[in-house]
XYZ file of C-alpha atoms in Angstrom:
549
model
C -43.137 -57.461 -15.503
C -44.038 -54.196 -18.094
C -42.138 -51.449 -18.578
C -44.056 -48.305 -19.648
C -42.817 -47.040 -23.045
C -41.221 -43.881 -20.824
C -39.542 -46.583 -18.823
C -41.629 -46.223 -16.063
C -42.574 -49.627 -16.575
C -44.977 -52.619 -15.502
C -45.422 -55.967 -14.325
C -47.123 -58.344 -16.371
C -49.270 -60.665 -14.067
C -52.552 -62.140 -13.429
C -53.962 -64.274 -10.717
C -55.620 -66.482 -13.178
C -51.633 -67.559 -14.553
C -49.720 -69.435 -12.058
C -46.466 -67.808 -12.444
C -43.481 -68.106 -9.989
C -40.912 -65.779 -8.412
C -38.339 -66.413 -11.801
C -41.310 -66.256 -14.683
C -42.034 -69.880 -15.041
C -45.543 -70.949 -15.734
C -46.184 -74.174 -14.097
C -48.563 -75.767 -16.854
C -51.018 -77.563 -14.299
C -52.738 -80.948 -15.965
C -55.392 -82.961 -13.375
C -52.320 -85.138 -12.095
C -51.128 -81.921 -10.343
C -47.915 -80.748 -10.867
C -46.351 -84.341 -11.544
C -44.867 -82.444 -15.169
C -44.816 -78.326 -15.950
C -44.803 -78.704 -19.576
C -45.527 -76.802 -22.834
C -44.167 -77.442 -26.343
C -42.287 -74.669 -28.126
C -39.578 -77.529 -29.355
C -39.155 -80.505 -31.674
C -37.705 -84.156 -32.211
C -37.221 -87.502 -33.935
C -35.510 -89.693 -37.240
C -36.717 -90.715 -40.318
C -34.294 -93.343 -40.359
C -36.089 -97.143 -41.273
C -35.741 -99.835 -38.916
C -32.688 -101.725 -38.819
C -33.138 -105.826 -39.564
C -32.981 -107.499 -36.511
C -29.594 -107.896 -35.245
C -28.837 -110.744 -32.854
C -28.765 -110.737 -29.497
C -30.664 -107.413 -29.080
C -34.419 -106.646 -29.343
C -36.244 -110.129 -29.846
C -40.168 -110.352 -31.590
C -40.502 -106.287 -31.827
C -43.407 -106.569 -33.913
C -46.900 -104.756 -33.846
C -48.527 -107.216 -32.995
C -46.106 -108.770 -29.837
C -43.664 -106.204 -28.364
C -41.283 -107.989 -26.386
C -37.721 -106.148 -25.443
C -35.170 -107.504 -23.951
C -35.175 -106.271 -20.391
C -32.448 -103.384 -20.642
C -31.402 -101.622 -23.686
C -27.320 -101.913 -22.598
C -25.865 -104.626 -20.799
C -24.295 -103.993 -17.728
C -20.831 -105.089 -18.563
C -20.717 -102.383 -20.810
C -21.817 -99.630 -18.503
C -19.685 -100.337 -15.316
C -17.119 -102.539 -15.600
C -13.360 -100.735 -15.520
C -9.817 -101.758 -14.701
C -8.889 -99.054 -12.562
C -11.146 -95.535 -11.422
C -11.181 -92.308 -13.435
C -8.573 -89.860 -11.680
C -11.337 -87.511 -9.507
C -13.690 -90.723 -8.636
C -10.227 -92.520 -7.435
C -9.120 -89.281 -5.212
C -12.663 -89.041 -3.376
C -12.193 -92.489 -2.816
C -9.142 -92.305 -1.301
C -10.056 -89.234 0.676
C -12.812 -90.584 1.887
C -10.548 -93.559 3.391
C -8.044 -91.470 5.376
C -8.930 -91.677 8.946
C -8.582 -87.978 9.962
C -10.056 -85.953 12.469
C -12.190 -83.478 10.681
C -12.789 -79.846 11.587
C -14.011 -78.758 8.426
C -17.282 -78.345 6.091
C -20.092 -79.334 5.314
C -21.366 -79.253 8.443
C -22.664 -83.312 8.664
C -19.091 -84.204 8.691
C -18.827 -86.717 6.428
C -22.050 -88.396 7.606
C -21.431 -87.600 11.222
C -24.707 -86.349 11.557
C -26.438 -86.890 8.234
C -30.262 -86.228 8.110
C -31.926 -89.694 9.154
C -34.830 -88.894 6.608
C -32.332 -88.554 3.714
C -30.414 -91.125 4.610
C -33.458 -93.491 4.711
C -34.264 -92.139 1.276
C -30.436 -92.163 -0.378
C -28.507 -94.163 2.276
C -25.471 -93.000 3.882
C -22.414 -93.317 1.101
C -23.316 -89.740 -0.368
C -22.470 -88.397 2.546
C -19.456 -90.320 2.929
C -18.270 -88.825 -0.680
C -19.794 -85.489 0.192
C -16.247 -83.531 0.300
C -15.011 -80.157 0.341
C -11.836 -78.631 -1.273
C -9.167 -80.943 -0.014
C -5.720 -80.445 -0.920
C -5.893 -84.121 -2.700
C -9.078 -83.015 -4.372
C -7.571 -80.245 -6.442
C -9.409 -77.326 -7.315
C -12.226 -76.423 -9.997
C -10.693 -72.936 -10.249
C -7.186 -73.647 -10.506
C -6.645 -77.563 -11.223
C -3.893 -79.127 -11.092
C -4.511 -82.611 -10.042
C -7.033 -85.324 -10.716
C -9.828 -82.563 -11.806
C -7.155 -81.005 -14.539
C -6.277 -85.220 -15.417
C -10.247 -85.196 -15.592
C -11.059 -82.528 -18.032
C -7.916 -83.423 -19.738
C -9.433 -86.946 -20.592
C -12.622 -85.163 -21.182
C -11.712 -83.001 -23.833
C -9.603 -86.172 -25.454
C -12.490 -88.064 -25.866
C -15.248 -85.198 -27.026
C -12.307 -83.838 -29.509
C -12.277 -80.293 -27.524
C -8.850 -78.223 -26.913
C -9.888 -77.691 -23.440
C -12.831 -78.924 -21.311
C -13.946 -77.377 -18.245
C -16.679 -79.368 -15.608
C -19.681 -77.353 -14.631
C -21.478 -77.607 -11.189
C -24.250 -75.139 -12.300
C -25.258 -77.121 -15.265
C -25.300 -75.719 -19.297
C -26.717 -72.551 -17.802
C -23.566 -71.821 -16.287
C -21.549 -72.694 -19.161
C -23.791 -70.462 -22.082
C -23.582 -67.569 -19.155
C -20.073 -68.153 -19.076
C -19.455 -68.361 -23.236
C -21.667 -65.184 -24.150
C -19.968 -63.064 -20.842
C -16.086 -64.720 -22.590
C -16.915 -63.545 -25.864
C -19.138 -60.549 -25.702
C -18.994 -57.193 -23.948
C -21.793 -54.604 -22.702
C -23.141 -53.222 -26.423
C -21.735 -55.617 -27.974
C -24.187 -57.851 -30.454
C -24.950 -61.220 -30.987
C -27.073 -62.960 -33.015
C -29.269 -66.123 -32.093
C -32.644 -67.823 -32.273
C -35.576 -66.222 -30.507
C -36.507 -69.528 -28.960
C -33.077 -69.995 -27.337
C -33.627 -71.075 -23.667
C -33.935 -68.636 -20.781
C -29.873 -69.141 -20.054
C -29.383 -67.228 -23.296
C -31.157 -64.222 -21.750
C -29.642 -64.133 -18.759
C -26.867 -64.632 -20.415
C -27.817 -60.905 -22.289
C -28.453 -59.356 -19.149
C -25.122 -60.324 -17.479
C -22.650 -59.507 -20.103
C -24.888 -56.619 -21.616
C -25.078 -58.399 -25.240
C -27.561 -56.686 -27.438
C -29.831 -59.500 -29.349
C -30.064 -59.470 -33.115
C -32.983 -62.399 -32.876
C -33.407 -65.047 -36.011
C -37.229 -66.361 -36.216
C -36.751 -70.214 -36.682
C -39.016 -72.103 -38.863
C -42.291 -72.847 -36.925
C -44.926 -75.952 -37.511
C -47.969 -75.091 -36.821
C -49.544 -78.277 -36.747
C -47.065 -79.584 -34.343
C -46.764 -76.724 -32.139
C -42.694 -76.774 -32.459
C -39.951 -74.495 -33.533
C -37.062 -76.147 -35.767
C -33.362 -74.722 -35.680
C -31.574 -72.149 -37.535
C -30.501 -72.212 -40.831
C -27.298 -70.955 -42.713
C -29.166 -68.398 -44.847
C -30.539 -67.183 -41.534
C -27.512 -66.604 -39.612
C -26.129 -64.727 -42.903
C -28.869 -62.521 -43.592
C -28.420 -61.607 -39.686
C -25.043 -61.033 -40.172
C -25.242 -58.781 -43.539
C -27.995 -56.596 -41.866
C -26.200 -55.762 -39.089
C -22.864 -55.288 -41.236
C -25.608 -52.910 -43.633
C -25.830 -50.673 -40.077
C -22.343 -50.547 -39.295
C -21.984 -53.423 -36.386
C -20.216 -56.343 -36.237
C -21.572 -59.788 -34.056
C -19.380 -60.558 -31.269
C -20.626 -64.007 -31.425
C -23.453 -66.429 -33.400
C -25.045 -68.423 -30.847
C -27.295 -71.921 -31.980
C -29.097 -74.296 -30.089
C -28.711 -77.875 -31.693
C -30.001 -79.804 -31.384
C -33.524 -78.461 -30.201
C -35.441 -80.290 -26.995
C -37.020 -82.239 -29.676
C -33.538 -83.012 -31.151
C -33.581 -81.569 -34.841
C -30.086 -80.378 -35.624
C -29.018 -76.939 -37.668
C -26.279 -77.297 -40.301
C -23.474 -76.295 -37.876
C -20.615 -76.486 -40.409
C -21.921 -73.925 -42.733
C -22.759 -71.429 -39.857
C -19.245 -72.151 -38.440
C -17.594 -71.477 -42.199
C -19.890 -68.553 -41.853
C -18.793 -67.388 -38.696
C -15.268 -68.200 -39.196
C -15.313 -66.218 -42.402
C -15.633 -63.151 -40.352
C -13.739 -63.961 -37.224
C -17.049 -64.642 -35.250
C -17.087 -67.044 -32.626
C -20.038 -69.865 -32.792
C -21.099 -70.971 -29.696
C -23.650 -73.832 -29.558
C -26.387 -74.686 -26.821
C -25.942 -78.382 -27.477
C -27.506 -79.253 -24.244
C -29.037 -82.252 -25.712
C -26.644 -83.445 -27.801
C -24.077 -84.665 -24.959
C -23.889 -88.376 -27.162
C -23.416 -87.018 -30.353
C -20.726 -88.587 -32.692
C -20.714 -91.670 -30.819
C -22.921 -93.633 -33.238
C -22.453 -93.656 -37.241
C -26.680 -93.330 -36.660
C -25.836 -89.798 -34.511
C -25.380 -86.756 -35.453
C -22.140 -85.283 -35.545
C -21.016 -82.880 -32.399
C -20.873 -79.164 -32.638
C -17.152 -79.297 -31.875
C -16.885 -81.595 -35.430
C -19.043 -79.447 -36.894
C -16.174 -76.456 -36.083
C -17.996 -74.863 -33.257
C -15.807 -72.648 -30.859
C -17.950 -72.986 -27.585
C -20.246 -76.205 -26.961
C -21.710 -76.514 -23.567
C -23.423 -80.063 -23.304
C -25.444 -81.279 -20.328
C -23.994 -84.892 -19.508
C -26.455 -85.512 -17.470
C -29.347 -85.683 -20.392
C -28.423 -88.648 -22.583
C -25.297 -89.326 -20.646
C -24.991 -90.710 -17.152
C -23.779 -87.845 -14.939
C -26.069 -86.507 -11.758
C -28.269 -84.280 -12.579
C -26.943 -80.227 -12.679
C -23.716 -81.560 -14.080
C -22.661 -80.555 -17.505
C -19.658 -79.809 -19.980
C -18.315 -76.505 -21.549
C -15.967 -77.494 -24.753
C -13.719 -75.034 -26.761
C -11.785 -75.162 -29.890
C -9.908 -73.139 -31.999
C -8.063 -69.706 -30.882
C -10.795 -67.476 -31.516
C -12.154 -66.916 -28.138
C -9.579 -66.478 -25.110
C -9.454 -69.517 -23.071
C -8.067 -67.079 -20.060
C -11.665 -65.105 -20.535
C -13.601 -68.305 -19.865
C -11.706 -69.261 -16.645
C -12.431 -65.759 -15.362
C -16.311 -65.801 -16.054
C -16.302 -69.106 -15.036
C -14.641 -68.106 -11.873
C -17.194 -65.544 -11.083
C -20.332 -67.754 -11.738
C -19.621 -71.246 -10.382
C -19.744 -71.966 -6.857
C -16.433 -71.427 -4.755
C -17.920 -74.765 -2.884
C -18.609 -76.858 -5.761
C -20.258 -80.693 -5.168
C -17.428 -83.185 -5.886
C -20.046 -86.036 -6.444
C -21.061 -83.738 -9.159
C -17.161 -83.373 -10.621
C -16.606 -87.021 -9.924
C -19.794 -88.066 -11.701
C -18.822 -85.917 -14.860
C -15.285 -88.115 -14.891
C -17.424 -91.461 -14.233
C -19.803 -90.758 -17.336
C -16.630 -89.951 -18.931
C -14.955 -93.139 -18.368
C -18.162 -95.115 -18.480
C -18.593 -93.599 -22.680
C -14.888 -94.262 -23.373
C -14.480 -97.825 -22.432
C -16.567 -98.827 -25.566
C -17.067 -95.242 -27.582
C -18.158 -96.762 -31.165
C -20.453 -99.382 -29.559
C -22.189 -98.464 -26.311
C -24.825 -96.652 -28.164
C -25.812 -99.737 -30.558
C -28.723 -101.277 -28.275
C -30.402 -97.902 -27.484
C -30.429 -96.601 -31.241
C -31.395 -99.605 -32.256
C -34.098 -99.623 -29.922
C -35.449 -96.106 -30.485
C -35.816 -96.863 -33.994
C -37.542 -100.042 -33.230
C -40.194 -98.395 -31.359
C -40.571 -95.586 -33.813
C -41.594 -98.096 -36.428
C -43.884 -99.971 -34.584
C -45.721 -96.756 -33.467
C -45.902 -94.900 -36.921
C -48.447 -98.119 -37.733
C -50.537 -96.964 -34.904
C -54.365 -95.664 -36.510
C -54.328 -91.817 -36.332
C -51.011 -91.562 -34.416
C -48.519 -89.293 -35.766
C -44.566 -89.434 -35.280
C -42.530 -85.876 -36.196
C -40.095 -87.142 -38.830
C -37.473 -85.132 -40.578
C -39.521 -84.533 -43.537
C -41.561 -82.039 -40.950
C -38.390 -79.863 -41.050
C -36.867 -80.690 -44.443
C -34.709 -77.352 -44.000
C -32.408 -79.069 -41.440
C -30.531 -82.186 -42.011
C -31.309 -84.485 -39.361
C -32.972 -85.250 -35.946
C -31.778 -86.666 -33.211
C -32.777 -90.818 -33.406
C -33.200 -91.055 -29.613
C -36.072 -88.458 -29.406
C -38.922 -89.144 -30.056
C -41.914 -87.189 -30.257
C -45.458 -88.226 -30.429
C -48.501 -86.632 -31.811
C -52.358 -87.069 -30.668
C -54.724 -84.278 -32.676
C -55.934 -86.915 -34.998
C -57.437 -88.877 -32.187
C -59.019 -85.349 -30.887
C -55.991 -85.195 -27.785
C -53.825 -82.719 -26.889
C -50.437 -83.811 -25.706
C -52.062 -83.002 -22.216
C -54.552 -85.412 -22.300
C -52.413 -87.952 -23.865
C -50.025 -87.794 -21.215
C -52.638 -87.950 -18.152
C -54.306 -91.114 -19.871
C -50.234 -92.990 -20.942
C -49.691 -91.902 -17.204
C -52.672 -93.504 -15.546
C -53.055 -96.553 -18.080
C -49.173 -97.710 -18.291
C -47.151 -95.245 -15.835
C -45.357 -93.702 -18.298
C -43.895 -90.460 -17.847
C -42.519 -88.387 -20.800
C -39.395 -86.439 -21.224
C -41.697 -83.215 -22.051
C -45.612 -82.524 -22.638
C -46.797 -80.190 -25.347
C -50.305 -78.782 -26.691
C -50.081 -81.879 -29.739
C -47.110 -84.001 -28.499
C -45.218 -85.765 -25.749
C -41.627 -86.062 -26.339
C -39.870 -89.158 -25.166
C -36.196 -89.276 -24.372
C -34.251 -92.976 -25.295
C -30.976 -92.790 -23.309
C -28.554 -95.620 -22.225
C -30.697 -96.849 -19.122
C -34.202 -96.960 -20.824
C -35.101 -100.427 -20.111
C -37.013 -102.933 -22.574
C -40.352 -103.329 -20.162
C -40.353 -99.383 -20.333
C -40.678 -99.254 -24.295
C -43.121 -101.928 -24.090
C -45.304 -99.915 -22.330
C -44.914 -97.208 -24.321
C -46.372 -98.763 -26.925
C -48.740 -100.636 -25.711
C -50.240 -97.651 -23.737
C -50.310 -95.632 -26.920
C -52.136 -98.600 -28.425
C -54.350 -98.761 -26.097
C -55.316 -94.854 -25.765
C -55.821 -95.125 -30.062
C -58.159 -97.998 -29.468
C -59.793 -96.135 -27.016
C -60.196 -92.955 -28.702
C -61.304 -94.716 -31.888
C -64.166 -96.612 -30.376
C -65.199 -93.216 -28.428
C -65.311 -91.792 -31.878
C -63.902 -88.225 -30.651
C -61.752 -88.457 -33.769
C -60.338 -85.007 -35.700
C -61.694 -82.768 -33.142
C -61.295 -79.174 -33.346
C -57.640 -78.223 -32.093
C -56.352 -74.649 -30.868
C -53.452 -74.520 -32.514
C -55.179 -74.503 -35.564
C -55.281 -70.383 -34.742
C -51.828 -70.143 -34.246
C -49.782 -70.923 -37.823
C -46.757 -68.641 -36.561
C -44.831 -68.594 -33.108
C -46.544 -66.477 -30.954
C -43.049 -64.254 -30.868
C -43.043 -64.180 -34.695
C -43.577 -60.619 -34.703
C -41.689 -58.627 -31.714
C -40.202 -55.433 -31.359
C -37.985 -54.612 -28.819
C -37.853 -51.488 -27.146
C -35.051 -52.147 -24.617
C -32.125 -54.168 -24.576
C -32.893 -57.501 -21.793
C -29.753 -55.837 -19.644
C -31.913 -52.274 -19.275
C -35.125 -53.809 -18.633
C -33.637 -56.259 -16.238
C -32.583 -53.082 -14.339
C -35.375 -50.852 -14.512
C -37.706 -49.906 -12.188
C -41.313 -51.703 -12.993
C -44.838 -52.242 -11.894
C -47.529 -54.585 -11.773
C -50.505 -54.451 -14.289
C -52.946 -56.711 -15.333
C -53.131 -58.599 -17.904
C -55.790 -56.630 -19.660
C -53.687 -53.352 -19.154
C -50.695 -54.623 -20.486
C -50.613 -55.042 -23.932
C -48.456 -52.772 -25.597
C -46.518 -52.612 -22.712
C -42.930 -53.621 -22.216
C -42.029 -56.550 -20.714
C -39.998 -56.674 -17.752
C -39.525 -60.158 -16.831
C -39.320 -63.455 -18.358
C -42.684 -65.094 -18.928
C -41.435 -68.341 -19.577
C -43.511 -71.942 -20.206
C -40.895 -74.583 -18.360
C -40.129 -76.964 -19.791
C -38.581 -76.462 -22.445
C -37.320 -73.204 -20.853
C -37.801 -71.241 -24.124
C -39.528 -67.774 -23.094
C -42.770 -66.023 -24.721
C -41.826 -62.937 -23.559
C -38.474 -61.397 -22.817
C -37.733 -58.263 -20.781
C -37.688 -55.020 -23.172
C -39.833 -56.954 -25.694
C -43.561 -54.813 -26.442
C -45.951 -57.359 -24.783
C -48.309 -58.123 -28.147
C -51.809 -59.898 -28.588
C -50.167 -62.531 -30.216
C -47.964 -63.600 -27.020
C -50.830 -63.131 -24.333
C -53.662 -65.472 -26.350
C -50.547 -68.329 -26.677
C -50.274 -68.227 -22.497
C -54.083 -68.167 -22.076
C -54.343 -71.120 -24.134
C -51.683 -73.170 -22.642
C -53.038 -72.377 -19.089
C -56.331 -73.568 -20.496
């Protein structure tokens, strides 16, 4: 959507872009919808190879890749003494032999869908509870979901944890709505993911946006830096406003990390909450080889998704606080109005089982996996013209995550398209995210050894390939793009007005110079081109033709 500079306003759309109801373009490759991709992220370690320890990856060399056949031993994923508090009381509820006259309507498997059940099986059904007086409540715990969160927050070093149904979107809607009011302004990275702007329009925020650094060659966006946030912060001090709140993502999809103790000692400074989108940074200061968290890195709000790195069902995710700057009554109240009123308890119990399943072995259950990543990172930097992102790429931040890793093509003449469509049909492997140079592989605790073998043989296989076709060093587009294509904005309305105006469609031709009225937004990584109440520029509409192409 446009809005006309008199607020008329506009739709932005085209039948030659496949964009859905919400703003998504759904990046099409020839294996048809099997990933909607597009880079605007970033990734990876420059850490060396470990020596080979015993008992754990056996003959990773280039020349013979053989893993052992999972990266973590069983024992130290699901063996326990005793069940986490909520996993124990679903259990137990799900044992009573009661007459039940109450929701969800398949009563407790009663009458299940046969063609789920032949898909999933019966037992989620079984577990597939409402609000029961022995299940506590999300709102108001004061059972096994407030012993839950409890143990939670113990373990991640928070003051208070609170389990999302509604994933990290729910919990960054819920930390910008605790901590800033309609008007009020906060500052954050113009590639922070489409939560962050709904976020905006909900609680009214105003954005002061920071630029991160962008890599051309690479097609990726690093973090924030210190000097950033501060230079935000002095201009708008310079024009008489105060931030409500500094807002970070870190580490990025591609995992590189901003220096989140000096922007908290910067926030702090001024009594400004930091909240961090650490969405993929759930497994952070679990491993000397890991990053630290946000929340040891003084951050006031993280919201992680446990579902990424860590074992949880997917939607399920983690919002953290510490200190006493933001009022923990606040966050119950906007949490209150956006989670569901009937929220999944195999999503709450799954939260306490990825808990429990992380604590029984905290300083060692990531050893196989990082040990692994980095493994495979060495043997495919000595892959002919393949490229691995490295820290040195973004020498302004100091580190990046060990268990991404991302992958680039152009010196074989490949966009991260192509790449994927030939790894997919040569070895079956299917990457974490697709970009215009790069594929981005997640390593997480079930990523077995016959999977990273086929990684790299697969990427062997497509260099040998290439290199015998002799379509090396092609011409690539990004070569015309050596800023983000939001690099230059303006914005003309604040996301909340836009949101609300009234608007039109136009094409695409007729709507430069426009304003935008809805997110255009490649997904993944979720990190919008256009915002509502942005001026729709040149710059923005050649980046989406050339993805769709």
């Amino acid at each position: 959507m446009a809005l006309t500079k008199s607020q008329a306003a506009s739709l932005f759309t085209s039948s030659t872009m496949a964009i859905n109801h919400l703003g998504f373009i759904q990046c099409r490759s020839s294996r048809t919808l099997r990933r909607t991709s597009v880079s605007v992220s970033q990734s990876q370690s420059n850490l060396e190879p470990p020596k080979k320890p015993d008992g754990r990856i056996e003959n990773f060399n280039s020349k013979s890749v053989t893993i052992d056949k999972t990266v973590i031993p069983k024992s130290q994923i699901i063996q326990r003494v005793s069940l986490p508090p909520l996993v124990s009381a679903l259990k137990a509820s799900t044992k009573q032999n009661v007459a039940s006259f109450h929701f969800p309507g398949h009563n407790r498997g009663q009458a299940a869908p046969p063609s789920l059940t032949q898909l999933i099986g019966a037992a989620p059904f079984f577990h597939d509870l409402p609000e029961l007086p022995e299940l506590d409540n999300l709102f108001s715990p004061e059972g096994p979901i407030l012993e839950a969160q409890k143990l939670a927050a113990k373990l991640f070093g928070s003051s208070e944890t609170w389990f999302l149904v509604g994933g990290t979107t729910c919990g960054i809607q819920a930390a910008v709505m605790a901590t800033c009011s309609p008007g009020d302004y906060i500052i954050l990275p113009r590639n922070s993911h489409i939560s962050a702007i709904s976020a905006m329009v909900l609680s009214g925020a105003v954005p002061k946006y920071i630029i991160p650094e962008y890599d051309y060659a690479w097609d990726i966006m690093g973090g924030v830096t210190p000097l950033q946030v501060e230079t935000a912060l002095k201009e708008l001090e310079l024009e008489g406003q105060k931030a409500a709140a500094v807002f970070v993502t870190s580490p990025t999809y591609h995992g590189i990390c901003s220096k989140l103790g000096e922007i908290s000692k910067l926030c702090h400074s001024r009594g400004i909450p930091l909240i961090v989108d650490e969405a993929h940074g759930a497994h952070f200061g679990f491993h000397p080889k890991l990053p630290y968290s946000a929340i040891q890195q003084g951050a006031d709000l993280a919201v992680q998704s446990t579902h990424k790195v860590l074992c949880s069902l997917t939607q399920s995710s983690m919002l953290h606080l510490s200190g006493s700057i933001v009022d923990r009554e606040k966050i119950c109240r906007c949490l209150q109005t956006l989670q569901s009123s009937s929220p999944s308890y195999l999503l709450l119990a799954s939260l306490d089982a990825a808990r429990a399943q992380l604590s029984e072995n905290p300083e060692a259950v990531f050893d196989k996996c990082v040990d692994a990543a980095l493994r495979v990172k060495h043997l495919i930097r000595k892959i002919p013209h393949i490229t691995v992102l490295e820290l040195r790429n973004f020498p302004n931040f100091p580190a990046i995550d060990p268990l991404r890793l991302t992958i680039g093509f152009w010196h074989l003449g490949l966009s991260g398209y192509k790449a994927d469509e030939i790894l997919f049909k040569d070895q079956g492997v299917i990457p974490e995210l697709v970009g215009t140079q790069s594929i981005t592989c997640a390593i997480n605790l079930g990523t077995c050894g016959d999977h990273l073998q086929r990684l790299v043989t697969g990427i062997k296989n497509l260099s040998a390939k290439a290199i015998s076709s002799k379509i090396l060093n092609t011409e690539r587009w990004a070569e015309d793009i050596n800023q983000a294509p939001f690099a230059y904005m303006t914005m003309a309305m604040s996301p909340r007005e836009a949101f609300f105006a009234k608007k039109k469609r136009v094409s695409i031709g007729e709507s430069l110079g426009e304003i935008c009225g809805e997110l255009i937004c490649p997904y993944p990584p979720g990190i919008p081109v256009m915002i509502p109440g942005e001026i729709i520029t040149e710059r923005a509409l050649n980046y989406l033709l050339q993805l769709l192409q």
